[in-house]
């Protein structure tokens, strides 16, 4: 993958692979998110190899600049098992008002390979995670606060035939929008309730009804790959069978 030369944040053992430059840093990410990390909205899907236990986390809180709509998110994949993970891919996919603009060290997913309903996505090649190690990625995103917004973190094997874990699509949002403030804090697992011009919340129903999020969404196909997204349970789980991002 062309982005393997980029630097990622990895805790635990040193991980090296061809065309990769990996820097060992502390667990603190450089993205400007706040609050503890959470695996809210996550669930194991396909069975991982024996001794491998993969999970992901997202920050409990993020802050959206009301002028630029910019926000920063840290996406982390962890191996909580007793054996090395082998080659895996972490996908970072945006939905609705949340658009992923870049993920440091990762490659953009081609538009034809994005899940239907998503607006952006990146694939991060993790060549190996030792037992107890984690890899964190800085996600630059924008959030249109006039809409709901969700993010999804699937963890797949190298060829994309299995999804070992998936967090989301899980919403970031607030029930108390602050359009006149410099920034709006959003909470993980909270559906966004945007404010209409003048500061009033958009009423449900009518032309300004919010898009549905989470488990209420219909099953959606995965573009040209012929894979499927399955919405299920309160976590709004979806998983895919997809080919790897173009080399």
PDB file of C-alpha atoms in Angstrom:
ATOM      1  CA  UNK A   1       0.000   0.000   0.000  1.00  0.00           C
ATOM      2  CA  UNK A   2       1.444   3.355  -0.992  1.00  0.00           C
ATOM      3  CA  UNK A   3       1.030   4.869   2.450  1.00  0.00           C
ATOM      4  CA  UNK A   4       3.175   2.324   4.280  1.00  0.00           C
ATOM      5  CA  UNK A   5       6.064   4.817   4.441  1.00  0.00           C
ATOM      6  CA  UNK A   6       4.055   7.147   6.673  1.00  0.00           C
ATOM      7  CA  UNK A   7       4.540   7.302  10.428  1.00  0.00           C
ATOM      8  CA  UNK A   8       1.919   5.873  12.771  1.00  0.00           C
ATOM      9  CA  UNK A   9       1.705   5.865  16.541  1.00  0.00           C
ATOM     10  CA  UNK A  10       2.224   2.383  17.943  1.00  0.00           C
ATOM     11  CA  UNK A  11       2.495   1.271  21.543  1.00  0.00           C
ATOM     12  CA  UNK A  12       4.054  -1.999  22.589  1.00  0.00           C
ATOM     13  CA  UNK A  13       6.649  -3.930  20.613  1.00  0.00           C
ATOM     14  CA  UNK A  14       8.446  -2.530  17.577  1.00  0.00           C
ATOM     15  CA  UNK A  15       6.651  -3.427  14.369  1.00  0.00           C
ATOM     16  CA  UNK A  16       8.501  -3.271  11.068  1.00  0.00           C
ATOM     17  CA  UNK A  17       7.611  -4.273   7.525  1.00  0.00           C
ATOM     18  CA  UNK A  18       8.785  -3.586   3.989  1.00  0.00           C
ATOM     19  CA  UNK A  19       8.180  -0.003   2.899  1.00  0.00           C
ATOM     20  CA  UNK A  20       7.191   0.950   6.457  1.00  0.00           C
ATOM     21  CA  UNK A  21       8.688   3.424   8.857  1.00  0.00           C
ATOM     22  CA  UNK A  22       7.114   3.013  12.280  1.00  0.00           C
ATOM     23  CA  UNK A  23       7.856   5.197  15.279  1.00  0.00           C
ATOM     24  CA  UNK A  24       7.380   4.024  18.857  1.00  0.00           C
ATOM     25  CA  UNK A  25       5.698   6.726  20.911  1.00  0.00           C
ATOM     26  CA  UNK A  26       3.685   7.015  24.088  1.00  0.00           C
ATOM     27  CA  UNK A  27       0.013   6.104  24.115  1.00  0.00           C
ATOM     28  CA  UNK A  28      -0.969   9.786  24.067  1.00  0.00           C
ATOM     29  CA  UNK A  29      -2.229  10.725  20.596  1.00  0.00           C
ATOM     30  CA  UNK A  30      -1.595  14.075  18.987  1.00  0.00           C
ATOM     31  CA  UNK A  31      -5.178  14.539  17.799  1.00  0.00           C
ATOM     32  CA  UNK A  32      -7.000  17.185  19.798  1.00  0.00           C
ATOM     33  CA  UNK A  33      -9.721  15.013  21.284  1.00  0.00           C
ATOM     34  CA  UNK A  34     -10.624  14.880  24.954  1.00  0.00           C
ATOM     35  CA  UNK A  35     -11.815  12.336  27.444  1.00  0.00           C
ATOM     36  CA  UNK A  36     -11.008   8.647  27.791  1.00  0.00           C
ATOM     37  CA  UNK A  37     -11.056   6.214  24.889  1.00  0.00           C
ATOM     38  CA  UNK A  38     -14.068   3.924  24.521  1.00  0.00           C
ATOM     39  CA  UNK A  39     -15.022   0.805  22.555  1.00  0.00           C
ATOM     40  CA  UNK A  40     -18.697   1.830  22.669  1.00  0.00           C
ATOM     41  CA  UNK A  41     -20.624   0.411  19.724  1.00  0.00           C
ATOM     42  CA  UNK A  42     -18.044  -2.319  19.101  1.00  0.00           C
ATOM     43  CA  UNK A  43     -18.535  -6.036  18.645  1.00  0.00           C
ATOM     44  CA  UNK A  44     -16.527  -9.078  17.535  1.00  0.00           C
ATOM     45  CA  UNK A  45     -17.673 -10.430  14.155  1.00  0.00           C
ATOM     46  CA  UNK A  46     -15.601 -13.210  12.540  1.00  0.00           C
ATOM     47  CA  UNK A  47     -13.481 -15.379  14.800  1.00  0.00           C
ATOM     48  CA  UNK A  48      -9.900 -14.143  15.050  1.00  0.00           C
ATOM     49  CA  UNK A  49      -6.926 -16.548  15.060  1.00  0.00           C
ATOM     50  CA  UNK A  50      -6.355 -18.378  18.341  1.00  0.00           C
ATOM     51  CA  UNK A  51      -4.761 -16.112  20.910  1.00  0.00           C
ATOM     52  CA  UNK A  52      -5.618 -12.897  19.007  1.00  0.00           C
ATOM     53  CA  UNK A  53      -8.222 -10.505  20.442  1.00  0.00           C
ATOM     54  CA  UNK A  54      -8.653  -7.314  18.419  1.00  0.00           C
ATOM     55  CA  UNK A  55     -10.638  -4.265  19.550  1.00  0.00           C
ATOM     56  CA  UNK A  56     -10.798  -0.576  18.689  1.00  0.00           C
ATOM     57  CA  UNK A  57     -11.433   2.608  20.645  1.00  0.00           C
ATOM     58  CA  UNK A  58     -12.552   6.156  19.882  1.00  0.00           C
ATOM     59  CA  UNK A  59     -12.460   9.212  22.158  1.00  0.00           C
ATOM     60  CA  UNK A  60     -15.488   9.733  24.379  1.00  0.00           C
ATOM     61  CA  UNK A  61     -15.534  13.418  23.399  1.00  0.00           C
ATOM     62  CA  UNK A  62     -14.497  15.476  20.390  1.00  0.00           C
ATOM     63  CA  UNK A  63     -14.797  19.186  19.661  1.00  0.00           C
ATOM     64  CA  UNK A  64     -15.958  20.678  16.352  1.00  0.00           C
ATOM     65  CA  UNK A  65     -14.873  24.182  15.359  1.00  0.00           C
ATOM     66  CA  UNK A  66     -18.084  25.988  14.483  1.00  0.00           C
ATOM     67  CA  UNK A  67     -16.397  28.132  11.807  1.00  0.00           C
ATOM     68  CA  UNK A  68     -14.212  25.639   9.972  1.00  0.00           C
ATOM     69  CA  UNK A  69     -16.219  22.500  10.861  1.00  0.00           C
ATOM     70  CA  UNK A  70     -12.890  20.785  11.555  1.00  0.00           C
ATOM     71  CA  UNK A  71     -12.373  18.166  14.225  1.00  0.00           C
ATOM     72  CA  UNK A  72      -9.664  15.664  15.184  1.00  0.00           C
ATOM     73  CA  UNK A  73     -10.239  12.073  16.267  1.00  0.00           C
ATOM     74  CA  UNK A  74      -7.878   9.341  17.444  1.00  0.00           C
ATOM     75  CA  UNK A  75      -8.701   5.836  16.151  1.00  0.00           C
ATOM     76  CA  UNK A  76      -6.906   3.039  17.996  1.00  0.00           C
ATOM     77  CA  UNK A  77      -6.706  -0.690  17.300  1.00  0.00           C
ATOM     78  CA  UNK A  78      -5.515  -2.989  20.100  1.00  0.00           C
ATOM     79  CA  UNK A  79      -4.493  -6.618  20.395  1.00  0.00           C
ATOM     80  CA  UNK A  80      -5.636  -7.742  23.824  1.00  0.00           C
ATOM     81  CA  UNK A  81      -4.759 -11.372  23.148  1.00  0.00           C
ATOM     82  CA  UNK A  82      -1.700 -13.482  23.919  1.00  0.00           C
ATOM     83  CA  UNK A  83      -0.328 -13.908  20.377  1.00  0.00           C
ATOM     84  CA  UNK A  84       0.719 -11.617  17.525  1.00  0.00           C
ATOM     85  CA  UNK A  85      -2.067 -10.458  15.231  1.00  0.00           C
ATOM     86  CA  UNK A  86      -0.343 -10.929  11.884  1.00  0.00           C
ATOM     87  CA  UNK A  87      -1.201  -8.518   9.061  1.00  0.00           C
ATOM     88  CA  UNK A  88      -4.467  -6.653   9.605  1.00  0.00           C
ATOM     89  CA  UNK A  89      -6.208  -3.571   8.250  1.00  0.00           C
ATOM     90  CA  UNK A  90      -7.999  -0.896  10.252  1.00  0.00           C
ATOM     91  CA  UNK A  91     -10.664   0.940   8.245  1.00  0.00           C
ATOM     92  CA  UNK A  92     -11.885   4.417   9.222  1.00  0.00           C
ATOM     93  CA  UNK A  93     -15.188   5.265   7.504  1.00  0.00           C
ATOM     94  CA  UNK A  94     -17.344   8.398   7.798  1.00  0.00           C
ATOM     95  CA  UNK A  95     -21.115   8.684   7.423  1.00  0.00           C
ATOM     96  CA  UNK A  96     -23.635  11.501   7.128  1.00  0.00           C
ATOM     97  CA  UNK A  97     -22.288  14.777   8.541  1.00  0.00           C
ATOM     98  CA  UNK A  98     -18.931  13.316   9.579  1.00  0.00           C
ATOM     99  CA  UNK A  99     -16.419  13.218   6.706  1.00  0.00           C
ATOM    100  CA  UNK A 100     -12.963  11.702   7.097  1.00  0.00           C
ATOM    101  CA  UNK A 101     -10.504  13.905   5.197  1.00  0.00           C
ATOM    102  CA  UNK A 102      -7.282  12.083   6.022  1.00  0.00           C
ATOM    103  CA  UNK A 103      -5.792   9.497   8.354  1.00  0.00           C
ATOM    104  CA  UNK A 104      -2.062   9.822   8.929  1.00  0.00           C
ATOM    105  CA  UNK A 105      -0.215   6.853   7.483  1.00  0.00           C
ATOM    106  CA  UNK A 106      -3.249   5.411   5.677  1.00  0.00           C
ATOM    107  CA  UNK A 107      -4.629   5.208   2.131  1.00  0.00           C
ATOM    108  CA  UNK A 108      -7.949   6.551   0.887  1.00  0.00           C
ATOM    109  CA  UNK A 109     -10.533   3.909  -0.021  1.00  0.00           C
ATOM    110  CA  UNK A 110     -11.634   4.305  -3.635  1.00  0.00           C
ATOM    111  CA  UNK A 111     -15.103   5.784  -3.981  1.00  0.00           C
ATOM    112  CA  UNK A 112     -16.371   2.659  -5.757  1.00  0.00           C
ATOM    113  CA  UNK A 113     -15.306   0.544  -2.768  1.00  0.00           C
ATOM    114  CA  UNK A 114     -16.952   2.669  -0.082  1.00  0.00           C
ATOM    115  CA  UNK A 115     -19.992   1.243   1.687  1.00  0.00           C
ATOM    116  CA  UNK A 116     -23.211   2.709   0.315  1.00  0.00           C
ATOM    117  CA  UNK A 117     -24.267   5.536   2.560  1.00  0.00           C
ATOM    118  CA  UNK A 118     -20.729   6.453   3.591  1.00  0.00           C
ATOM    119  CA  UNK A 119     -18.996   9.562   2.305  1.00  0.00           C
ATOM    120  CA  UNK A 120     -15.313   8.791   2.941  1.00  0.00           C
ATOM    121  CA  UNK A 121     -12.958   6.130   4.197  1.00  0.00           C
ATOM    122  CA  UNK A 122      -9.305   5.209   4.728  1.00  0.00           C
ATOM    123  CA  UNK A 123      -7.525   1.893   5.136  1.00  0.00           C
ATOM    124  CA  UNK A 124      -4.594   1.566   7.536  1.00  0.00           C
ATOM    125  CA  UNK A 125      -2.249  -1.374   7.039  1.00  0.00           C
ATOM    126  CA  UNK A 126      -1.030  -2.772  10.366  1.00  0.00           C
ATOM    127  CA  UNK A 127       1.612  -5.347   9.539  1.00  0.00           C
ATOM    128  CA  UNK A 128       1.594  -6.904  12.989  1.00  0.00           C
ATOM    129  CA  UNK A 129       0.469  -6.142  16.524  1.00  0.00           C
ATOM    130  CA  UNK A 130       2.239  -7.946  19.322  1.00  0.00           C
ATOM    131  CA  UNK A 131       0.201  -9.227  22.248  1.00  0.00           C
ATOM    132  CA  UNK A 132      -0.791  -6.235  24.354  1.00  0.00           C
ATOM    133  CA  UNK A 133       0.231  -3.689  21.703  1.00  0.00           C
ATOM    134  CA  UNK A 134      -1.865  -0.972  20.093  1.00  0.00           C
ATOM    135  CA  UNK A 135      -1.630   1.330  17.072  1.00  0.00           C
ATOM    136  CA  UNK A 136      -3.171   4.804  17.113  1.00  0.00           C
ATOM    137  CA  UNK A 137      -3.972   6.929  14.060  1.00  0.00           C
ATOM    138  CA  UNK A 138      -4.660  10.652  13.865  1.00  0.00           C
ATOM    139  CA  UNK A 139      -7.891  11.276  11.952  1.00  0.00           C
ATOM    140  CA  UNK A 140      -8.561  14.702  10.435  1.00  0.00           C
ATOM    141  CA  UNK A 141     -12.258  15.147   9.806  1.00  0.00           C
ATOM    142  CA  UNK A 142     -14.980  17.704   9.253  1.00  0.00           C
ATOM    143  CA  UNK A 143     -18.426  17.583  10.822  1.00  0.00           C
ATOM    144  CA  UNK A 144     -21.457  19.322   9.328  1.00  0.00           C
ATOM    145  CA  UNK A 145     -23.315  20.162  12.542  1.00  0.00           C
ATOM    146  CA  UNK A 146     -26.569  20.625  10.616  1.00  0.00           C
ATOM    147  CA  UNK A 147     -26.642  16.813  10.240  1.00  0.00           C
ATOM    148  CA  UNK A 148     -26.154  13.675  12.273  1.00  0.00           C
ATOM    149  CA  UNK A 149     -22.694  12.128  11.943  1.00  0.00           C
ATOM    150  CA  UNK A 150     -21.256   8.638  12.443  1.00  0.00           C
ATOM    151  CA  UNK A 151     -17.938   6.842  12.199  1.00  0.00           C
ATOM    152  CA  UNK A 152     -17.079   3.163  11.785  1.00  0.00           C
ATOM    153  CA  UNK A 153     -13.881   1.215  12.574  1.00  0.00           C
ATOM    154  CA  UNK A 154     -13.797  -2.321  11.123  1.00  0.00           C
ATOM    155  CA  UNK A 155     -10.672  -4.441  11.700  1.00  0.00           C
ATOM    156  CA  UNK A 156     -10.076  -6.954   8.910  1.00  0.00           C
ATOM    157  CA  UNK A 157      -7.514  -9.534   7.902  1.00  0.00           C
ATOM    158  CA  UNK A 158      -5.009  -8.635   5.171  1.00  0.00           C
ATOM    159  CA  UNK A 159      -7.207  -9.604   2.196  1.00  0.00           C
ATOM    160  CA  UNK A 160     -10.439  -8.238   3.669  1.00  0.00           C
ATOM    161  CA  UNK A 161     -12.188 -11.613   3.674  1.00  0.00           C
ATOM    162  CA  UNK A 162     -12.819 -11.517   7.426  1.00  0.00           C
ATOM    163  CA  UNK A 163     -13.798  -8.768   9.834  1.00  0.00           C
ATOM    164  CA  UNK A 164     -12.567  -9.600  13.311  1.00  0.00           C
ATOM    165  CA  UNK A 165     -14.054  -6.569  15.054  1.00  0.00           C
ATOM    166  CA  UNK A 166     -16.182  -3.577  14.175  1.00  0.00           C
ATOM    167  CA  UNK A 167     -16.954  -0.429  16.136  1.00  0.00           C
ATOM    168  CA  UNK A 168     -19.980   1.351  14.764  1.00  0.00           C
ATOM    169  CA  UNK A 169     -21.239   2.984  12.750  1.00  0.00           C
ATOM    170  CA  UNK A 170     -21.463   4.864  16.040  1.00  0.00           C
ATOM    171  CA  UNK A 171     -22.630   8.487  16.253  1.00  0.00           C
ATOM    172  CA  UNK A 172     -20.953  11.540  17.677  1.00  0.00           C
ATOM    173  CA  UNK A 173     -23.439  14.222  18.653  1.00  0.00           C
ATOM    174  CA  UNK A 174     -25.021  16.523  21.182  1.00  0.00           C
ATOM    175  CA  UNK A 175     -28.521  17.201  22.437  1.00  0.00           C
ATOM    176  CA  UNK A 176     -27.458  20.774  23.300  1.00  0.00           C
ATOM    177  CA  UNK A 177     -26.051  22.429  20.166  1.00  0.00           C
ATOM    178  CA  UNK A 178     -24.162  25.688  20.662  1.00  0.00           C
ATOM    179  CA  UNK A 179     -24.111  27.429  17.251  1.00  0.00           C
ATOM    180  CA  UNK A 180     -22.949  30.756  18.697  1.00  0.00           C
ATOM    181  CA  UNK A 181     -19.973  29.302  20.582  1.00  0.00           C
ATOM    182  CA  UNK A 182     -16.483  28.923  19.070  1.00  0.00           C
ATOM    183  CA  UNK A 183     -16.746  25.132  19.202  1.00  0.00           C
ATOM    184  CA  UNK A 184     -19.318  22.423  19.869  1.00  0.00           C
ATOM    185  CA  UNK A 185     -18.415  19.429  22.058  1.00  0.00           C
ATOM    186  CA  UNK A 186     -19.799  16.084  20.852  1.00  0.00           C
ATOM    187  CA  UNK A 187     -20.152  12.826  22.776  1.00  0.00           C
ATOM    188  CA  UNK A 188     -19.575   9.327  21.413  1.00  0.00           C
ATOM    189  CA  UNK A 189     -22.754   7.275  21.185  1.00  0.00           C
ATOM    190  CA  UNK A 190     -25.035  10.347  21.127  1.00  0.00           C
ATOM    191  CA  UNK A 191     -27.251  11.183  18.151  1.00  0.00           C
ATOM    192  CA  UNK A 192     -26.696  14.767  17.036  1.00  0.00           C
ATOM    193  CA  UNK A 193     -29.618  17.177  17.330  1.00  0.00           C
ATOM    194  CA  UNK A 194     -28.624  20.103  15.121  1.00  0.00           C
ATOM    195  CA  UNK A 195     -29.739  23.664  15.709  1.00  0.00           C
ATOM    196  CA  UNK A 196     -31.602  25.478  12.946  1.00  0.00           C
ATOM    197  CA  UNK A 197     -30.633  29.072  12.060  1.00  0.00           C
ATOM    198  CA  UNK A 198     -31.336  31.237  15.094  1.00  0.00           C
ATOM    199  CA  UNK A 199     -30.346  28.539  17.553  1.00  0.00           C
ATOM    200  CA  UNK A 200     -33.559  26.491  17.569  1.00  0.00           C
ATOM    201  CA  UNK A 201     -33.306  22.718  17.357  1.00  0.00           C
ATOM    202  CA  UNK A 202     -34.622  21.133  14.193  1.00  0.00           C
ATOM    203  CA  UNK A 203     -37.929  19.482  14.908  1.00  0.00           C
ATOM    204  CA  UNK A 204     -38.361  15.827  13.938  1.00  0.00           C
ATOM    205  CA  UNK A 205     -40.401  15.221  10.821  1.00  0.00           C
ATOM    206  CA  UNK A 206     -40.852  17.426   7.789  1.00  0.00           C
ATOM    207  CA  UNK A 207     -38.148  18.523   5.390  1.00  0.00           C
ATOM    208  CA  UNK A 208     -35.564  18.942   8.146  1.00  0.00           C
ATOM    209  CA  UNK A 209     -35.931  15.504   9.690  1.00  0.00           C
ATOM    210  CA  UNK A 210     -32.569  14.057  10.703  1.00  0.00           C
ATOM    211  CA  UNK A 211     -31.180  11.063   8.813  1.00  0.00           C
ATOM    212  CA  UNK A 212     -31.562   7.800  10.669  1.00  0.00           C
ATOM    213  CA  UNK A 213     -28.508   6.432  12.396  1.00  0.00           C
ATOM    214  CA  UNK A 214     -27.380   3.231  14.059  1.00  0.00           C
ATOM    215  CA  UNK A 215     -29.394   0.064  13.968  1.00  0.00           C
ATOM    216  CA  UNK A 216     -32.478   1.640  12.358  1.00  0.00           C
ATOM    217  CA  UNK A 217     -30.738   1.977   8.987  1.00  0.00           C
ATOM    218  CA  UNK A 218     -31.480  -0.506   6.246  1.00  0.00           C
ATOM    219  CA  UNK A 219     -29.071  -3.131   4.992  1.00  0.00           C
ATOM    220  CA  UNK A 220     -26.779  -1.527   2.410  1.00  0.00           C
ATOM    221  CA  UNK A 221     -24.613  -3.073  -0.347  1.00  0.00           C
ATOM    222  CA  UNK A 222     -20.869  -2.355  -0.563  1.00  0.00           C
ATOM    223  CA  UNK A 223     -20.477  -0.838  -4.034  1.00  0.00           C
ATOM    224  CA  UNK A 224     -18.312  -2.562  -6.626  1.00  0.00           C
ATOM    225  CA  UNK A 225     -16.955  -5.205  -4.265  1.00  0.00           C
ATOM    226  CA  UNK A 226     -20.330  -6.936  -3.993  1.00  0.00           C
ATOM    227  CA  UNK A 227     -19.993  -7.051  -0.207  1.00  0.00           C
ATOM    228  CA  UNK A 228     -22.759  -6.381   2.283  1.00  0.00           C
ATOM    229  CA  UNK A 229     -23.289  -4.100   5.215  1.00  0.00           C
ATOM    230  CA  UNK A 230     -25.500  -5.465   7.939  1.00  0.00           C
ATOM    231  CA  UNK A 231     -27.203  -3.145  10.396  1.00  0.00           C
ATOM    232  CA  UNK A 232     -27.903  -5.033  13.609  1.00  0.00           C
ATOM    233  CA  UNK A 233     -28.258  -4.414  17.324  1.00  0.00           C
ATOM    234  CA  UNK A 234     -27.951  -1.212  19.282  1.00  0.00           C
ATOM    235  CA  UNK A 235     -24.349  -0.781  18.144  1.00  0.00           C
ATOM    236  CA  UNK A 236     -25.462  -0.339  14.535  1.00  0.00           C
ATOM    237  CA  UNK A 237     -23.061  -3.107  13.538  1.00  0.00           C
ATOM    238  CA  UNK A 238     -22.055  -3.585   9.938  1.00  0.00           C
ATOM    239  CA  UNK A 239     -19.423  -5.794   8.476  1.00  0.00           C
ATOM    240  CA  UNK A 240     -18.114  -6.345   5.002  1.00  0.00           C
ATOM    241  CA  UNK A 241     -16.405  -8.835   2.791  1.00  0.00           C
ATOM    242  CA  UNK A 242     -14.215  -6.678   0.587  1.00  0.00           C
ATOM    243  CA  UNK A 243     -11.027  -6.832  -1.430  1.00  0.00           C
ATOM    244  CA  UNK A 244      -8.019  -4.872  -0.187  1.00  0.00           C
ATOM    245  CA  UNK A 245      -7.589  -1.265  -1.217  1.00  0.00           C
ATOM    246  CA  UNK A 246      -5.739  -0.968  -4.542  1.00  0.00           C
ATOM    247  CA  UNK A 247      -1.999  -1.224  -4.075  1.00  0.00           C
TER     248      UNK A 247
END
